[in-house]
CSV table of C-alpha atoms in Angstrom, one decimal:
chain,number,residue,atom,x,y,z
A,1054,MET,CA,-110.1,-43.2,-106.1
A,1055,ARG,CA,-114.1,-43.9,-107.4
A,1056,SER,CA,-116.1,-45.7,-105.3
A,1057,MET,CA,-115.2,-49.2,-106.4
A,1058,ASP,CA,-111.4,-48.5,-105.4
A,1059,VAL,CA,-111.8,-48.2,-101.7
A,1060,PRO,CA,-111.1,-51.1,-100.2
A,1061,SER,CA,-108.0,-51.1,-102.6
A,1062,ALA,CA,-107.2,-48.2,-99.9
A,1063,ASP,CA,-103.6,-48.1,-97.9
A,1064,TRP,CA,-106.3,-49.2,-94.5
A,1065,LEU,CA,-104.0,-50.5,-92.7
A,1066,ALA,CA,-101.6,-47.2,-93.0
A,1067,ILE,CA,-104.5,-45.1,-92.3
A,1068,CYS,CA,-105.7,-47.3,-88.9
A,1069,ARG,CA,-101.6,-46.8,-88.1
A,1070,ARG,CA,-102.2,-43.5,-88.3
A,1071,ILE,CA,-105.3,-43.5,-86.1
A,1072,VAL,CA,-104.1,-45.6,-83.5
A,1073,ALA,CA,-101.0,-42.8,-83.2
A,1074,ALA,CA,-103.9,-40.1,-83.0
A,1075,GLN,CA,-105.9,-41.6,-80.3
A,1076,ARG,CA,-103.2,-42.2,-78.0
A,1077,PRO,CA,-102.6,-38.9,-76.9
A,1078,ILE,CA,-106.1,-39.2,-75.6
A,1079,PHE,CA,-105.4,-41.7,-73.3
A,1080,GLU,CA,-102.4,-40.3,-72.0
A,1081,GLN,CA,-103.5,-37.1,-71.6
A,1082,ALA,CA,-106.6,-38.5,-69.3
A,1083,LYS,CA,-105.0,-41.1,-67.4
A,1084,THR,CA,-107.5,-41.7,-64.4
A,1085,SER,CA,-111.1,-43.0,-64.2
A,1086,GLU,CA,-112.0,-39.5,-63.1
A,1087,GLU,CA,-111.1,-37.9,-65.6
A,1088,ARG,CA,-112.5,-40.2,-68.6
A,1089,THR,CA,-115.7,-40.1,-66.9
A,1090,VAL,CA,-116.8,-37.4,-68.4
A,1091,TYR,CA,-119.9,-37.4,-70.7
A,1092,GLU,CA,-121.8,-35.3,-73.6
A,1093,GLY,CA,-124.8,-36.9,-75.0
A,1094,ILE,CA,-126.3,-39.6,-76.2
A,1095,GLY,CA,-125.2,-41.7,-79.3
A,1096,GLU,CA,-126.4,-42.9,-82.1
A,1097,GLY,CA,-125.5,-46.6,-80.9
A,1098,GLY,CA,-127.8,-45.1,-78.5
A,1099,ASP,CA,-125.6,-45.1,-75.1
A,1100,ARG,CA,-124.5,-42.1,-72.9
A,1101,THR,CA,-121.2,-40.8,-74.9
A,1102,LEU,CA,-117.9,-40.2,-73.0
A,1103,VAL,CA,-115.7,-37.5,-74.3
A,1104,ILE,CA,-113.2,-40.0,-74.9
A,1105,ASP,CA,-115.1,-41.5,-77.5
A,1106,ARG,CA,-116.2,-38.5,-79.0
A,1107,ARG,CA,-112.8,-37.8,-79.6
A,1108,CYS,CA,-111.2,-41.3,-80.8
A,1109,GLU,CA,-114.3,-40.8,-83.3
A,1110,ASP,CA,-112.9,-37.8,-84.1
A,1111,VAL,CA,-109.8,-39.1,-85.2
A,1112,VAL,CA,-111.1,-42.3,-86.8
A,1113,PHE,CA,-113.1,-39.0,-89.2
A,1114,ALA,CA,-110.2,-36.8,-90.1
A,1115,GLU,CA,-108.7,-39.9,-92.0
A,1116,LEU,CA,-111.8,-40.9,-93.9
A,1117,GLU,CA,-112.7,-37.3,-94.7
A,1118,ARG,CA,-109.6,-37.1,-96.2
A,1119,LEU,CA,-110.0,-40.7,-97.9
A,1120,ALA,CA,-113.1,-38.7,-99.2
A,1121,GLY,CA,-110.9,-36.2,-100.4
A,1122,GLN,CA,-109.6,-37.9,-102.6
A,1123,GLY,CA,-112.0,-39.0,-104.5
A,1124,ALA,CA,-113.3,-42.2,-102.6
A,1125,SER,CA,-117.1,-42.7,-101.6
A,1126,PHE,CA,-118.3,-44.9,-98.9
A,1127,LEU,CA,-120.9,-45.3,-95.8
A,1128,ALA,CA,-119.0,-44.8,-92.6
A,1129,VAL,CA,-120.9,-46.4,-89.7
A,1130,SER,CA,-119.9,-45.7,-86.2
A,1131,GLU,CA,-121.3,-46.5,-82.7
A,1132,GLU,CA,-121.6,-42.3,-81.9
A,1133,ARG,CA,-122.5,-40.7,-85.4
A,1134,GLY,CA,-124.4,-43.4,-86.9
A,1135,GLU,CA,-124.2,-43.8,-90.4
A,1136,VAL,CA,-122.5,-40.7,-92.4
A,1137,GLU,CA,-122.5,-40.4,-96.4
A,1138,PHE,CA,-119.0,-39.9,-98.1
A,1139,GLY,CA,-118.8,-38.6,-101.4
A,1140,SER,CA,-121.7,-40.3,-103.0
A,1141,GLY,CA,-122.2,-43.1,-100.7
A,1142,GLY,CA,-123.0,-46.3,-102.3
A,1143,GLU,CA,-122.4,-50.3,-101.5
A,1144,HIS,CA,-118.8,-49.3,-99.7
A,1145,ARG,CA,-118.9,-49.5,-95.6
A,1146,VAL,CA,-116.2,-48.5,-93.1
A,1147,VAL,CA,-117.4,-49.6,-89.6
A,1148,ILE,CA,-116.3,-48.1,-86.3
A,1149,ASP,CA,-115.9,-48.7,-83.1
A,1150,PRO,CA,-113.4,-45.7,-81.7
A,1151,ILE,CA,-113.2,-47.6,-78.1
A,1152,ASP,CA,-114.6,-51.5,-77.9
A,1153,GLY,CA,-114.0,-51.7,-74.1
A,1154,SER,CA,-115.2,-48.4,-73.2
A,1155,LEU,CA,-115.9,-49.4,-69.9
A,1156,ASN,CA,-112.6,-50.9,-69.6
A,1157,ALA,CA,-111.1,-47.7,-70.8
A,1158,ARG,CA,-113.3,-45.7,-68.5
A,1159,ARG,CA,-112.5,-47.3,-65.5
A,1160,THR,CA,-108.6,-47.3,-66.7
A,1161,ILE,CA,-108.8,-51.4,-67.3
A,1162,PRO,CA,-106.2,-52.2,-69.7
A,1163,SER,CA,-107.9,-54.2,-71.9
A,1164,PHE,CA,-109.6,-51.8,-75.2
A,1165,ALA,CA,-109.4,-51.5,-78.6
A,1166,VAL,CA,-110.6,-49.1,-82.1
A,1167,SER,CA,-112.3,-51.2,-84.1
A,1168,ILE,CA,-112.4,-50.8,-88.2
A,1169,ALA,CA,-113.7,-53.2,-91.0
A,1170,VAL,CA,-113.7,-51.9,-94.8
A,1171,ALA,CA,-116.8,-54.1,-96.7
A,1172,SER,CA,-117.7,-54.6,-100.5
A,1173,GLY,CA,-121.5,-54.6,-99.0
A,1174,PRO,CA,-123.8,-54.4,-96.2
A,1175,SER,CA,-123.4,-57.7,-95.0
A,1176,MET,CA,-120.5,-59.2,-92.6
A,1177,ALA,CA,-119.5,-61.3,-95.4
A,1178,ASP,CA,-118.8,-58.2,-97.5
A,1179,VAL,CA,-115.8,-57.0,-94.6
A,1180,GLU,CA,-112.2,-57.3,-97.0
A,1181,PHE,CA,-110.2,-55.4,-94.1
A,1182,GLY,CA,-110.3,-55.4,-90.7
A,1183,PHE,CA,-108.2,-54.0,-88.0
A,1184,VAL,CA,-108.4,-54.5,-84.1
A,1185,HIS,CA,-105.9,-52.2,-82.2
A,1186,ASP,CA,-105.4,-53.3,-78.4
A,1187,PHE,CA,-103.8,-49.5,-76.6
A,1188,GLY,CA,-103.1,-52.1,-73.3
A,1189,ALA,CA,-100.9,-54.7,-74.7
A,1190,ASP,CA,-100.3,-52.6,-77.7
A,1191,GLU,CA,-101.6,-55.3,-80.1
A,1192,GLU,CA,-102.5,-55.2,-83.5
A,1193,PHE,CA,-104.6,-57.4,-85.3
A,1194,VAL,CA,-105.4,-57.5,-89.1
A,1195,ALA,CA,-106.9,-58.8,-91.5
A,1196,ARG,CA,-107.4,-59.2,-95.1
A,1197,ARG,CA,-110.2,-61.8,-96.6
A,1198,GLY,CA,-108.8,-64.2,-98.8
A,1199,GLU,CA,-105.2,-63.4,-97.1
A,1200,GLY,CA,-105.0,-64.6,-93.9
A,1201,ALA,CA,-104.3,-62.8,-90.5
A,1202,ARG,CA,-101.5,-61.1,-88.7
A,1203,LEU,CA,-101.0,-60.0,-84.9
A,1204,ASN,CA,-97.9,-57.2,-84.9
A,1205,GLY,CA,-97.2,-58.6,-88.8
A,1206,MET,CA,-96.5,-62.5,-87.8
A,1207,PRO,CA,-99.5,-64.8,-89.4
A,1208,ILE,CA,-102.1,-66.6,-87.0
A,1209,ARG,CA,-104.0,-69.5,-86.7
A,1210,VAL,CA,-106.9,-71.1,-84.4
A,1211,ALA,CA,-105.9,-73.6,-81.3
A,1212,PRO,CA,-106.4,-76.8,-82.6
A,1213,GLU,CA,-109.4,-78.5,-82.1
A,1214,ALA,CA,-109.1,-80.6,-78.8
A,1215,GLU,CA,-112.1,-83.3,-77.3
A,1216,ARG,CA,-112.6,-80.3,-74.5
A,1217,LEU,CA,-112.5,-76.7,-75.0
A,1218,GLU,CA,-109.7,-75.4,-72.6
A,1219,VAL,CA,-110.1,-71.2,-72.7
A,1220,VAL,CA,-113.3,-69.2,-73.6
A,1221,GLY,CA,-114.3,-65.8,-73.6
A,1222,VAL,CA,-117.6,-64.5,-72.2
A,1223,GLU,CA,-118.8,-60.9,-73.2
A,1224,SER,CA,-121.6,-59.3,-72.0
A,1225,ALA,CA,-121.2,-61.4,-68.9
A,1226,GLU,CA,-124.1,-59.9,-66.9
A,1227,PRO,CA,-125.1,-61.9,-63.8
A,1228,GLU,CA,-128.5,-62.3,-64.8
A,1229,TRP,CA,-127.1,-63.5,-68.3
A,1230,SER,CA,-124.0,-65.4,-67.4
A,1231,LEU,CA,-125.3,-68.0,-65.5
A,1232,PRO,CA,-128.0,-70.4,-67.2
A,1233,ALA,CA,-124.8,-69.9,-69.3
A,1234,LEU,CA,-122.2,-71.2,-67.5
A,1235,GLU,CA,-124.7,-74.3,-66.6
A,1236,ALA,CA,-124.6,-75.3,-70.1
A,1237,LEU,CA,-120.6,-74.7,-70.1
A,1238,SER,CA,-120.4,-77.0,-67.1
A,1239,GLY,CA,-118.7,-80.4,-67.6
A,1240,ARG,CA,-117.2,-78.8,-71.6
A,1241,VAL,CA,-115.4,-76.1,-71.3
A,1242,PHE,CA,-111.9,-75.8,-68.8
A,1243,ARG,CA,-111.7,-72.0,-68.5
A,1244,LEU,CA,-113.9,-68.8,-68.6
A,1245,ARG,CA,-112.1,-65.4,-69.5
A,1246,VAL,CA,-114.0,-62.5,-69.3
A,1247,VAL,CA,-112.1,-60.2,-71.3
A,1248,GLY,CA,-114.3,-56.5,-72.1
A,1249,ALA,CA,-114.4,-55.8,-74.9
A,1250,ILE,CA,-115.5,-57.9,-78.3
A,1251,ALA,CA,-113.3,-57.3,-80.8
A,1252,ILE,CA,-110.4,-58.2,-78.5
A,1253,SER,CA,-112.5,-61.7,-77.3
A,1254,ALA,CA,-112.7,-62.7,-80.9
A,1255,ALA,CA,-109.6,-61.7,-82.3
A,1256,TYR,CA,-108.2,-64.1,-79.6
A,1257,VAL,CA,-109.8,-66.9,-81.0
A,1258,GLY,CA,-108.0,-66.0,-84.0
A,1259,ALA,CA,-104.6,-66.1,-82.4
A,1260,GLY,CA,-105.2,-69.3,-81.1
A,1261,ARG,CA,-105.6,-67.9,-77.7
A,1262,PHE,CA,-109.0,-68.8,-77.1
A,1263,ASP,CA,-110.5,-71.7,-78.3
A,1264,ALA,CA,-113.5,-69.5,-78.7
A,1265,MET,CA,-116.0,-67.1,-77.1
A,1266,LEU,CA,-119.2,-65.9,-76.7
A,1267,SER,CA,-121.5,-62.9,-76.4
A,1268,LEU,CA,-124.2,-63.3,-73.5
A,1269,ARG,CA,-126.4,-60.5,-75.3
A,1270,SER,CA,-126.7,-59.4,-78.5
A,1271,CYS,CA,-123.5,-57.2,-79.8
A,1272,ARG,CA,-124.0,-54.8,-83.1
A,1273,SER,CA,-121.8,-54.8,-86.3
A,1274,VAL,CA,-119.6,-51.7,-85.3
A,1275,ASP,CA,-118.2,-54.4,-82.2
A,1276,ALA,CA,-117.7,-57.6,-84.3
A,1277,GLY,CA,-117.3,-56.3,-87.8
A,1278,ALA,CA,-113.3,-56.1,-88.0
A,1279,ALA,CA,-112.2,-59.3,-85.4
A,1280,GLN,CA,-115.1,-61.0,-87.3
A,1281,LEU,CA,-112.8,-61.4,-90.4
A,1282,VAL,CA,-110.0,-61.9,-88.1
A,1283,ALA,CA,-111.6,-64.7,-86.9
A,1284,ARG,CA,-112.6,-66.1,-90.0
A,1285,GLU,CA,-109.5,-65.0,-92.1
A,1286,ALA,CA,-107.1,-67.6,-89.0
A,1287,GLY,CA,-109.0,-70.4,-89.9
A,1288,GLY,CA,-112.3,-70.0,-87.5
A,1289,VAL,CA,-115.8,-70.2,-87.3
A,1290,VAL,CA,-118.3,-67.4,-86.6
A,1291,ALA,CA,-122.2,-67.1,-86.4
A,1292,PHE,CA,-123.9,-63.9,-85.4
A,1293,GLY,CA,-127.4,-66.0,-84.2
A,1294,GLU,CA,-129.4,-68.3,-86.6
A,1295,ASP,CA,-128.6,-66.2,-89.1
A,1296,GLY,CA,-125.9,-66.7,-92.1
A,1297,LEU,CA,-123.8,-64.2,-92.3
A,1298,SER,CA,-124.5,-62.6,-95.3
A,1299,GLU,CA,-128.0,-61.5,-93.4
A,1300,ALA,CA,-125.7,-60.4,-90.0
A,1301,LEU,CA,-126.2,-56.7,-91.7
A,1302,LEU,CA,-123.5,-54.1,-91.1
A,1303,ASP,CA,-125.8,-51.0,-89.9
A,1304,LEU,CA,-126.2,-49.7,-86.6
A,1305,GLU,CA,-130.1,-51.1,-86.2
A,1306,SER,CA,-129.6,-54.6,-85.6
A,1307,ARG,CA,-128.5,-56.7,-83.2
A,1308,TYR,CA,-126.8,-60.2,-82.9
A,1309,PRO,CA,-125.4,-62.7,-80.3
A,1310,MET,CA,-122.1,-63.8,-81.0
A,1311,ALA,CA,-120.2,-66.2,-81.0
A,1312,ALA,CA,-116.4,-67.8,-83.0
A,1313,ALA,CA,-114.8,-71.3,-82.7
A,1314,SER,CA,-111.6,-72.5,-84.0
A,1315,SER,CA,-114.2,-75.4,-85.0
A,1316,GLU,CA,-117.7,-75.9,-86.0
A,1317,GLU,CA,-118.0,-78.3,-82.4
A,1318,GLY,CA,-117.0,-75.8,-80.4
A,1319,LEU,CA,-118.9,-73.1,-82.0
A,1320,ALA,CA,-122.2,-75.3,-81.1
A,1321,THR,CA,-120.9,-75.7,-77.5
A,1322,VAL,CA,-120.9,-72.0,-77.2
A,1323,ARG,CA,-124.2,-71.1,-79.1
A,1324,SER,CA,-125.6,-74.0,-77.0
A,1325,ALA,CA,-124.7,-71.6,-74.0
A,1326,GLN,CA,-126.1,-68.4,-75.5
A,1327,LEU,CA,-129.5,-70.1,-76.5
A,1328,ALA,CA,-129.8,-71.4,-72.8
A,1329,ALA,CA,-128.9,-67.5,-71.7
A,1330,ALA,CA,-131.6,-66.7,-74.1
A,1331,ALA,CA,-134.3,-68.9,-73.0
């Protein structure tokens, strides 16, 4: 397989094998005590849980298998950082082995594996996005130009309405939340906090949320796959003031992510982000 053929690999089958191999990790460590075991600091700067590392090992085993078939790409992962396979090149595989690690550690059933495959260095270049929510056992998949699916069925964002009915909020520390909540007052009916950026953004694509926003900047590993799910389902996505082409798929960049079913809804949640940052 040539490097240019990476997006043409059977990524859905690869991702499903990853999910099947990750499930026993959570089954073997069922309690919060069993899951709260750390080992060092990951390349993303956070303390690494043993379950994070084991889940990442599963992903990299599949990537090594793909590279053994001749594929060349750059893997971008929360724990290992940037790892070249083959000759590297423009293609990127962007991985969060557990998005919603705090939920996973505390046995809150909303956490996911997130995998994005891109033909270039930015969010605009993502060709394939996969998010599997282990709690609900739901699979969100998007292919560039082909739409988005939930458990194999096509999905679409919620129809535009005068008022946002349900909005997801991520990175909801109290000190960040209060100014944002004031900005949303009278413009949003209800808020929901899932605790996993990938799941919240995928919910926008599924029409469950009218919009979502992250009150702190997130990384490409959190958002790379789900932003394609939201966009391919008819939604709009913003990474601060930057366009999709400027939102890079590396581990250093940080963005205040927002997604919505419409431009008007996106403007509403972006105003809340700006209030939180002020």
